[in-house]
Amino acid sequence: MRPVASSGSADLVIVANRLPVDRVTLADGTPGWRRSPGGLVSAIEPVMRANDGTWIGWPGGTESDLEPFEDEGLHLVPMTMSQDEIENFYEGFSNATLWPLYHDLVAKPEFHREWWDAYVSVNQRFAEQAAEVASEDATVWVHDYQLQLVPQMLRELRPDLRIGFYLHIPFPPAELFQQLPWRRQILEGLLGADLVGFQLPGASQNFVRLVRQRVGHKTHRDLVYLSEGRTVRAAAFPISIDAAGFEELARSEGVADRAAEIREQLGSPRKIFLGIDRLDYTKGIYARLRAFSELIAEGELDVEDAVFVQVATPSREQVEQYRILRDEIDRLVGRINGDLGRIGRPAISYMHSSFPREEMAALYRAADVMVVTPYRDGMNLVAKEYVACRYDNDGALVLSEFAGAAEELRQAWLINPYDINGMKSALLEAFRADEREVTRRMKAMRKTVAQNDVAAWADSFLAELTAVRPSHGKTVRPARRS
Ligand code: G6P
């Protein structure tokens, strides 16, 4: 790879596996784009606008004739992927090797050399695209586990750039990471960045320790000293949500009406438990539903009093582990409702679908107990969204200790998702807690979420990225917020 001259005009480039828009069919039958509901877009949009930014990503699918385009003032560059790349890079190396490896081996990661080859070549293509659109001395911000080789590849092509990398998922302890046959390449890939950001300080420490042990660089606290004289910083930047935006939505009349309607449609039970997750084996959905059903079977809860609403968003359905999980949950829900439900009173109301933000907010408003029980999760934004929507300071949150969010939301009912009896006690406690206790906890959590919103997260990452090498590169203008 030889350095290339800058030809692009973007002073800020976001590189992520996904574009912030989904391909949809419009009312007139022609293909179009719809903004995807993810939090990352709303976080980055203000700073993208202030810097005339460009977003490079994959729109899903295998279409190959897509041109760069503008969507509501954002410059978007779609990357194409062949069926082979989807299977080997996306479903394979990204989601059947790295995803389980980085989530505590909740499922067994598979190591295949042809998956790795696809990971290298797709990362190379993303790096080349970023090199093409970035202006001289621009800032490039690369996101997540699918693109860990991009920082180094991009630096080789464009040494003038300031490069940041942010990992949205956990970074595992050395004992697990070292199973990876390509561990050194991944670490070196990440070290192409000036700043490597993680959700939690523990993840950042895991990374620095691995860099010292496996690549042999000198490190001091959160700094890595490379032989070429460059310094890389690793630090934690816990991601958040657009808290004010969610609260505003939750306060809207439409959402309030819909929340009341949901309660009624569920038969106006005394209390509603709620789980909302991508259908992923890291989320602990199976154990959580079992815990709830045992409470009913044992007579601690009654289906006249309580219902569990579980929304499972379809995800990565071509990956075998995800198909197996779907069948398991389908069977479990069927069995629980068959054994414990009464006419018009299922114990579990289960939906395998994705909902727009408005419906999510209505569900958060309708729920008395929010249940978030992942075995391992980088942050878990659902927990924060629930808190943001509870503007009356009511509602109980049951939260896994192993979600990144637990480091901030200390006042939740914290549980170990592997301990079913402990989880049952916490569900009951949250169900029975008096109003004062619930309010005390929720008030404290709301303060945390309001103070650390996603705009603050993006600003602090970009400010730190500038600070790592202050004299190098163009300044990133802070977001203009409306
Ligand atoms: C997690 C990952 C993201 C990913 C998202 C949805 O939040 O951190 O990088 O985009 O899941 O998964 P998908 O495979 O559909 O992109």
Coordinates of C-alpha atoms and ligand atoms in Angstrom, one line a residue:
M1 CA 0.0 0.0 0.0
R2 CA 1.4 3.4 -1.0
P3 CA 0.2 6.7 0.5
V4 CA -2.3 8.4 -1.7
A5 CA -2.8 12.1 -2.2
S6 CA -5.9 13.6 -0.6
S7 CA -8.6 14.3 -3.1
G8 CA -11.7 14.5 -1.0
S9 CA -13.4 17.4 0.7
A10 CA -14.8 16.0 3.9
D11 CA -13.2 17.4 7.1
L12 CA -14.9 14.8 9.2
V13 CA -15.5 11.2 8.0
I14 CA -17.5 8.6 9.9
V15 CA -16.7 5.0 9.0
A16 CA -19.1 2.4 10.3
N17 CA -20.3 -1.0 9.1
R18 CA -23.8 0.3 8.8
L19 CA -25.0 3.5 7.1
P20 CA -27.5 5.5 9.2
V21 CA -30.2 4.8 6.7
D22 CA -32.1 1.7 5.6
R23 CA -33.1 0.8 2.1
V24 CA -36.9 0.9 1.8
T25 CA -39.5 0.7 -0.9
L26 CA -41.4 4.0 -1.1
A27 CA -45.2 4.3 -1.6
D28 CA -44.7 4.7 -5.4
G29 CA -42.8 1.4 -5.5
T30 CA -39.4 3.0 -6.1
P31 CA -36.5 2.3 -3.8
G32 CA -35.6 5.0 -1.2
W33 CA -34.0 5.5 2.1
R34 CA -35.3 5.8 5.7
R35 CA -33.3 7.1 8.6
S36 CA -32.5 4.1 10.9
P37 CA -33.6 4.5 14.5
G38 CA -30.2 3.9 16.0
G39 CA -28.7 6.3 18.6
L40 CA -25.4 6.7 16.9
V41 CA -27.0 8.8 14.1
S42 CA -28.6 11.3 16.4
A43 CA -25.3 11.5 18.4
I44 CA -23.2 12.2 15.4
E45 CA -25.5 14.2 13.2
P46 CA -24.9 17.6 14.8
V47 CA -21.2 17.3 14.6
M48 CA -21.4 15.9 11.1
R49 CA -23.4 19.0 10.0
A50 CA -21.0 21.4 11.7
N51 CA -18.1 19.9 9.8
D52 CA -19.7 19.0 6.5
G53 CA -19.1 15.4 7.4
T54 CA -19.4 12.2 5.3
W55 CA -20.6 8.8 6.5
I56 CA -19.3 5.7 4.9
G57 CA -21.2 2.4 5.5
W58 CA -23.0 -0.6 4.2
P59 CA -26.8 -0.2 3.6
G60 CA -27.4 -4.0 4.0
G61 CA -28.1 -6.2 0.9
T62 CA -26.0 -6.9 -2.1
E63 CA -26.9 -4.0 -4.5
S64 CA -23.8 -2.9 -6.3
D65 CA -24.9 0.2 -8.3
L66 CA -25.3 2.6 -5.4
E67 CA -23.8 6.1 -5.7
P68 CA -22.9 8.5 -2.9
F69 CA -26.0 10.6 -2.0
E70 CA -27.4 13.2 0.4
D71 CA -30.1 12.4 2.9
E72 CA -31.5 15.4 4.8
G73 CA -28.2 17.2 4.4
L74 CA -25.9 14.3 5.4
H75 CA -23.4 13.1 2.8
L76 CA -23.6 9.3 2.7
V77 CA -21.3 6.9 0.8
P78 CA -22.8 3.4 0.5
M79 CA -20.3 0.5 0.4
T80 CA -21.3 -2.6 -1.6
M81 CA -20.9 -6.1 -0.3
S82 CA -21.1 -9.3 -2.3
Q83 CA -23.0 -12.4 -1.1
D84 CA -19.7 -14.0 -0.3
E85 CA -18.6 -11.0 1.8
I86 CA -21.9 -11.0 3.7
E87 CA -21.3 -14.6 4.6
N88 CA -17.6 -14.5 5.4
F89 CA -17.0 -10.9 6.6
Y90 CA -20.4 -10.0 8.2
E91 CA -22.1 -13.2 9.3
G92 CA -18.8 -15.1 9.7
F93 CA -15.8 -13.2 11.1
S94 CA -17.8 -10.2 12.5
N95 CA -20.7 -12.1 14.1
A96 CA -19.7 -15.7 14.6
T97 CA -16.0 -15.0 15.6
L98 CA -15.6 -11.6 17.1
W99 CA -19.1 -11.1 18.5
P100 CA -19.0 -14.2 20.8
L101 CA -15.3 -13.8 21.6
Y102 CA -15.8 -10.2 22.8
H103 CA -18.9 -11.2 24.8
D104 CA -17.3 -13.6 27.2
L105 CA -17.7 -16.6 25.0
V106 CA -21.4 -16.7 25.7
A107 CA -21.5 -18.7 22.5
K108 CA -18.5 -20.6 21.1
P109 CA -16.6 -18.5 18.6
E110 CA -15.6 -20.1 15.3
F111 CA -12.2 -19.5 13.7
H112 CA -12.0 -19.9 9.9
R113 CA -9.2 -18.7 7.8
E114 CA -11.4 -17.8 4.8
W115 CA -13.6 -15.6 7.2
W116 CA -10.4 -13.8 8.2
D117 CA -9.4 -13.2 4.6
A118 CA -12.8 -11.6 3.9
Y119 CA -12.4 -9.5 7.0
V120 CA -9.1 -8.2 5.8
S121 CA -10.3 -7.4 2.3
V122 CA -13.5 -5.7 3.4
N123 CA -11.6 -3.6 5.9
Q124 CA -9.2 -2.6 3.2
R125 CA -12.0 -1.4 1.0
F126 CA -13.5 0.7 3.8
A127 CA -10.1 2.2 4.4
E128 CA -9.6 3.0 0.7
Q129 CA -13.0 4.6 0.5
A130 CA -12.2 6.8 3.6
A131 CA -8.8 7.7 2.1
E132 CA -10.6 8.9 -1.0
V133 CA -13.3 11.2 0.6
A134 CA -11.2 12.7 3.5
S135 CA -9.8 16.2 2.9
E136 CA -6.2 17.0 3.8
D137 CA -5.6 16.8 7.6
A138 CA -9.2 15.6 8.2
T139 CA -10.5 13.7 11.1
V140 CA -11.8 10.1 10.5
W141 CA -13.8 8.3 13.2
V142 CA -14.0 4.6 12.7
H143 CA -16.6 2.6 14.6
D144 CA -16.9 -0.9 16.1
Y145 CA -15.7 -4.5 15.9
Q146 CA -16.4 -5.0 12.2
L147 CA -13.7 -2.5 11.2
Q148 CA -10.8 -2.9 13.6
L149 CA -8.2 -3.0 10.8
V150 CA -9.3 0.2 9.2
P151 CA -7.2 2.6 11.4
Q152 CA -3.9 1.1 10.4
M153 CA -4.8 0.5 6.8
L154 CA -6.0 4.1 6.6
R155 CA -2.9 5.5 8.2
E156 CA -0.7 3.8 5.7
L157 CA -2.7 5.4 2.9
R158 CA -3.1 8.8 4.5
P159 CA -0.6 9.6 7.2
D160 CA -1.9 13.2 7.3
L161 CA -5.2 12.2 8.9
R162 CA -6.2 12.3 12.5
I163 CA -7.9 8.9 13.2
G164 CA -10.1 7.9 16.1
F165 CA -11.6 4.4 16.8
Y166 CA -14.5 3.6 19.1
L167 CA -15.5 0.1 20.1
H168 CA -19.2 -0.2 20.9
I169 CA -19.0 -3.7 22.4
P170 CA -16.9 -5.0 25.3
F171 CA -13.2 -5.6 24.8
P172 CA -12.4 -9.0 26.4
P173 CA -9.8 -9.9 29.0
A174 CA -6.4 -11.0 27.6
E175 CA -7.2 -14.7 28.7
L176 CA -10.0 -14.8 26.1
F177 CA -8.7 -12.5 23.4
Q178 CA -5.6 -14.5 23.0
Q179 CA -7.5 -17.4 21.6
L180 CA -7.8 -15.4 18.4
P181 CA -5.4 -16.7 15.8
W182 CA -5.2 -13.1 14.4
R183 CA -4.8 -11.3 17.7
R184 CA -1.7 -9.4 16.8
Q185 CA -3.1 -8.1 13.5
I186 CA -6.2 -6.8 15.3
L187 CA -4.2 -5.0 18.0
E188 CA -1.9 -3.5 15.3
G189 CA -5.0 -2.5 13.3
L190 CA -6.4 -0.6 16.2
L191 CA -3.0 1.1 17.0
G192 CA -3.3 2.9 13.7
A193 CA -5.7 5.2 15.5
D194 CA -4.5 8.2 17.6
L195 CA -7.3 7.5 20.2
V196 CA -8.9 4.1 20.8
G197 CA -12.2 4.5 22.8
F198 CA -14.0 1.9 24.8
Q199 CA -17.2 1.8 26.9
L200 CA -15.5 1.1 30.2
P201 CA -12.1 1.6 31.8
G202 CA -11.8 -2.1 32.3
A203 CA -11.9 -2.7 28.5
S204 CA -9.3 0.0 27.9
Q205 CA -7.0 -1.6 30.4
N206 CA -7.5 -5.0 28.8
F207 CA -6.4 -3.5 25.5
V208 CA -3.3 -1.7 26.9
R209 CA -2.2 -4.9 28.7
L210 CA -2.5 -6.9 25.5
V211 CA -0.6 -4.4 23.5
R212 CA 2.2 -4.6 26.0
Q213 CA 2.2 -8.3 26.2
R214 CA 1.5 -9.3 22.7
V215 CA 2.9 -6.6 20.5
G216 CA 5.7 -5.5 22.9
H217 CA 5.1 -1.8 22.9
K218 CA 6.0 0.4 25.8
T219 CA 2.9 1.6 27.7
H220 CA 2.3 3.9 30.6
R221 CA -1.2 4.1 32.1
D222 CA -3.5 4.8 29.1
L223 CA -0.7 5.6 26.6
V224 CA 1.0 3.3 24.1
Y225 CA 4.4 4.5 22.7
L226 CA 5.0 3.2 19.2
S227 CA 8.5 2.7 17.9
E228 CA 7.8 5.2 15.0
G229 CA 7.5 7.9 17.7
R230 CA 3.7 8.2 17.7
T231 CA 1.6 7.9 20.9
V232 CA -1.8 6.2 21.0
R233 CA -4.2 6.8 23.8
A234 CA -6.8 4.3 25.0
A235 CA -9.6 5.5 27.2
A236 CA -13.2 4.9 28.2
F237 CA -16.1 7.0 26.9
P238 CA -19.4 5.4 28.0
I239 CA -21.9 6.0 25.3
S240 CA -25.4 7.3 26.0
I241 CA -28.7 8.3 24.4
D242 CA -30.5 11.5 23.3
A243 CA -32.0 11.8 26.7
A244 CA -33.9 15.0 26.1
G245 CA -35.2 13.7 22.8
F246 CA -36.6 10.6 24.4
E247 CA -38.2 12.4 27.2
E248 CA -39.9 14.8 24.8
L249 CA -41.2 11.9 22.8
A250 CA -42.4 10.2 26.0
R251 CA -44.3 13.4 27.0
S252 CA -46.1 13.7 23.7
E253 CA -49.8 13.1 23.7
G254 CA -49.6 10.4 21.0
V255 CA -47.2 8.3 23.2
A256 CA -49.2 8.8 26.3
D257 CA -52.4 7.7 24.6
R258 CA -50.6 4.7 23.1
A259 CA -49.2 3.7 26.5
A260 CA -52.7 3.7 28.0
E261 CA -54.0 1.7 25.1
I262 CA -51.2 -0.9 25.5
R263 CA -52.1 -1.3 29.2
E264 CA -55.7 -1.8 28.2
Q265 CA -54.9 -4.2 25.4
L266 CA -52.9 -6.3 28.0
G267 CA -56.1 -6.5 30.1
S268 CA -55.1 -3.7 32.6
P269 CA -52.9 -5.9 34.8
R270 CA -51.6 -4.4 38.0
K271 CA -48.0 -4.4 36.8
I272 CA -46.3 -4.8 33.5
F273 CA -42.8 -6.3 33.1
L274 CA -41.0 -5.4 29.9
G275 CA -37.9 -6.7 28.0
I276 CA -36.8 -5.1 24.7
D277 CA -33.7 -6.6 23.0
R278 CA -32.3 -7.6 19.7
L279 CA -32.8 -11.3 19.6
D280 CA -29.3 -12.1 20.6
Y281 CA -27.9 -14.9 22.9
T282 CA -25.9 -12.3 24.8
K283 CA -29.1 -10.7 26.1
G284 CA -30.2 -13.4 28.5
I285 CA -33.8 -13.5 27.3
Y286 CA -34.3 -17.2 28.0
A287 CA -33.2 -17.1 31.6
R288 CA -35.2 -14.0 32.3
L289 CA -38.4 -15.5 30.9
R290 CA -37.8 -18.7 32.9
A291 CA -37.3 -16.6 36.1
F292 CA -40.6 -14.8 35.6
S293 CA -42.5 -18.0 34.7
E294 CA -41.2 -19.7 37.9
L295 CA -42.5 -16.9 40.0
I296 CA -45.9 -17.5 38.5
A297 CA -45.7 -21.3 38.8
E298 CA -44.8 -20.9 42.4
G299 CA -47.7 -18.5 43.1
E300 CA -45.5 -15.5 43.9
L301 CA -47.0 -13.7 41.0
D302 CA -50.4 -14.2 39.3
V303 CA -51.3 -13.8 35.6
E304 CA -54.2 -11.6 36.7
D305 CA -51.7 -9.2 38.3
A306 CA -48.7 -9.3 36.1
V307 CA -47.7 -9.8 32.5
F308 CA -44.3 -10.0 30.9
V309 CA -44.0 -8.2 27.5
Q310 CA -41.0 -9.3 25.6
V311 CA -40.0 -7.6 22.3
A312 CA -37.3 -9.4 20.4
T313 CA -36.0 -7.5 17.4
P314 CA -35.0 -9.8 14.5
S315 CA -31.2 -9.8 14.1
R316 CA -28.5 -11.7 12.1
E317 CA -31.0 -14.3 11.1
Q318 CA -28.6 -16.2 8.8
V319 CA -26.2 -16.9 11.6
E320 CA -26.8 -20.4 13.0
Q321 CA -26.6 -19.4 16.7
Y322 CA -29.3 -16.8 16.2
R323 CA -31.6 -19.3 14.5
I324 CA -31.2 -21.8 17.3
L325 CA -31.9 -19.1 19.9
R326 CA -35.1 -18.1 18.0
D327 CA -36.4 -21.6 18.1
E328 CA -35.6 -22.0 21.8
I329 CA -37.4 -18.8 22.7
D330 CA -40.4 -19.7 20.6
R331 CA -40.6 -23.0 22.3
L332 CA -40.1 -21.6 25.8
V333 CA -42.8 -18.9 25.3
G334 CA -45.2 -21.5 24.0
R335 CA -44.6 -23.8 26.9
I336 CA -44.9 -21.1 29.5
N337 CA -48.1 -19.7 28.1
G338 CA -49.5 -23.2 27.6
D339 CA -48.8 -24.2 31.2
L340 CA -49.5 -20.9 33.0
G341 CA -51.8 -18.7 30.9
R342 CA -55.5 -18.3 31.1
I343 CA -58.0 -17.2 28.4
G344 CA -57.1 -13.7 27.4
R345 CA -54.2 -13.8 30.0
P346 CA -51.0 -15.1 28.6
A347 CA -48.1 -14.9 31.1
I348 CA -45.8 -13.7 28.3
S349 CA -46.8 -11.4 25.5
Y350 CA -44.1 -12.0 22.9
M351 CA -43.4 -10.1 19.7
H352 CA -40.6 -10.9 17.3
S353 CA -40.5 -7.6 15.4
S354 CA -38.9 -4.2 15.5
F355 CA -40.9 -1.0 16.4
P356 CA -40.4 2.7 15.6
R357 CA -39.2 5.0 18.4
E358 CA -42.7 6.1 19.2
E359 CA -43.9 2.6 20.0
M360 CA -40.8 1.9 22.0
A361 CA -41.4 5.1 24.1
A362 CA -45.1 4.0 24.6
L363 CA -43.9 0.6 25.8
Y364 CA -41.4 2.2 28.2
R365 CA -44.2 4.5 29.5
A366 CA -46.5 1.5 30.0
A367 CA -44.0 -0.7 31.8
D368 CA -43.7 -0.8 35.6
V369 CA -40.6 -3.0 35.7
M370 CA -38.0 -2.9 33.0
V371 CA -35.9 -6.1 32.8
V372 CA -32.5 -5.9 31.2
T373 CA -30.5 -9.1 31.9
P374 CA -27.6 -9.5 29.4
Y375 CA -24.8 -12.0 30.2
R376 CA -22.5 -9.3 28.7
D377 CA -23.3 -6.0 27.0
G378 CA -21.0 -3.1 26.0
M379 CA -23.5 -0.6 27.4
N380 CA -27.2 -1.4 26.8
L381 CA -29.0 1.7 25.7
V382 CA -32.5 0.2 26.4
A383 CA -31.8 0.6 30.1
K384 CA -31.0 4.3 29.6
E385 CA -33.9 4.9 27.3
Y386 CA -36.3 3.5 29.9
V387 CA -34.9 5.9 32.5
A388 CA -35.1 8.9 30.1
C389 CA -38.8 8.1 29.5
R390 CA -39.8 7.9 33.2
Y391 CA -40.3 11.6 33.8
D392 CA -42.7 11.0 36.7
N393 CA -39.7 9.4 38.5
D394 CA -41.6 6.1 38.7
G395 CA -40.7 2.7 37.2
A396 CA -38.3 0.1 38.4
L397 CA -35.2 -1.1 36.5
V398 CA -33.8 -4.6 37.0
L399 CA -30.3 -4.6 35.4
S400 CA -27.5 -7.1 34.9
E401 CA -24.2 -6.3 36.6
F402 CA -22.6 -7.3 33.3
A403 CA -24.1 -4.5 31.2
G404 CA -21.9 -1.5 30.9
A405 CA -24.8 0.6 32.0
A406 CA -24.6 -0.9 35.5
E407 CA -21.5 1.1 36.2
E408 CA -23.6 4.3 35.9
L409 CA -27.1 3.1 36.9
R410 CA -26.1 2.0 40.4
Q411 CA -29.6 2.5 41.8
A412 CA -31.1 -0.2 39.6
W413 CA -32.0 -3.6 41.1
L414 CA -28.7 -5.1 40.0
I415 CA -28.6 -8.9 39.3
N416 CA -26.2 -11.6 38.2
P417 CA -28.0 -13.1 35.1
Y418 CA -26.5 -16.5 35.7
D419 CA -28.2 -16.6 39.2
I420 CA -31.8 -17.4 38.4
N421 CA -32.9 -17.4 42.1
G422 CA -31.2 -14.0 42.6
M423 CA -32.9 -12.7 39.5
K424 CA -36.3 -14.0 40.8
S425 CA -35.8 -12.2 44.1
A426 CA -34.9 -9.0 42.3
L427 CA -38.0 -9.2 40.1
L428 CA -40.2 -9.7 43.1
E429 CA -38.6 -6.9 45.0
A430 CA -38.9 -4.5 42.1
F431 CA -42.6 -5.6 41.7
R432 CA -43.4 -5.1 45.4
A433 CA -41.2 -2.0 46.1
D434 CA -43.1 0.9 47.6
E435 CA -43.4 4.1 45.6
R436 CA -40.9 6.0 47.7
E437 CA -38.2 3.5 47.1
V438 CA -38.9 3.3 43.4
T439 CA -38.9 7.1 43.1
R440 CA -35.7 7.5 45.1
R441 CA -33.9 5.1 42.8
M442 CA -35.3 6.5 39.5
K443 CA -34.6 10.1 40.4
A444 CA -30.9 9.3 40.9
M445 CA -30.7 7.4 37.7
R446 CA -32.5 10.1 35.7
K447 CA -30.0 12.7 36.9
T448 CA -27.1 10.5 35.6
V449 CA -28.7 9.9 32.2
A450 CA -29.6 13.6 31.8
Q451 CA -26.1 14.8 32.6
N452 CA -24.3 12.3 30.4
D453 CA -26.2 12.3 27.1
V454 CA -25.0 11.2 23.7
A455 CA -24.0 14.7 22.5
A456 CA -21.6 15.0 25.5
W457 CA -20.2 11.6 24.6
A458 CA -19.5 12.5 21.0
D459 CA -18.0 15.9 22.0
S460 CA -15.8 14.4 24.6
F461 CA -14.4 11.7 22.2
L462 CA -13.7 14.3 19.5
A463 CA -12.1 16.7 22.0
E464 CA -9.9 14.0 23.3
L465 CA -9.0 12.9 19.8
T466 CA -7.8 16.5 19.1
A467 CA -5.9 16.7 22.3
V468 CA -3.9 13.5 21.6
R469 CA -2.0 15.3 18.8
P470 CA -3.0 19.0 19.1
S471 CA -0.8 20.4 16.4
H472 CA -1.7 17.7 13.9
G473 CA -4.8 17.9 11.7
K474 CA -7.6 20.4 11.2
T475 CA -9.8 21.3 14.2
V476 CA -13.1 19.6 14.5
R477 CA -15.8 22.2 15.0
P478 CA -18.1 21.4 17.9
A479 CA -21.7 20.4 17.2
R480 CA -24.2 23.2 16.5
R481 CA -27.2 22.1 18.6
S482 CA -30.6 23.4 17.9
Ligands
G6P1 C1 -24.6 -3.8 18.0 C2 -23.3 -3.4 17.3 C3 -23.4 -2.6 16.1 C4 -24.5 -3.2 15.2 C5 -25.8 -3.4 15.9 C6 -26.8 -4.1 15.0 O1 -25.1 -2.6 18.6 O2 -22.4 -2.8 18.3 O3 -22.2 -2.4 15.4 O4 -24.7 -2.4 14.0 O5 -25.5 -4.3 17.0 O6 -26.3 -5.3 14.5 P1 -26.2 -5.5 12.9 O7 -25.5 -6.8 12.8 O8 -27.6 -5.6 12.4 O9 -25.5 -4.3 12.3

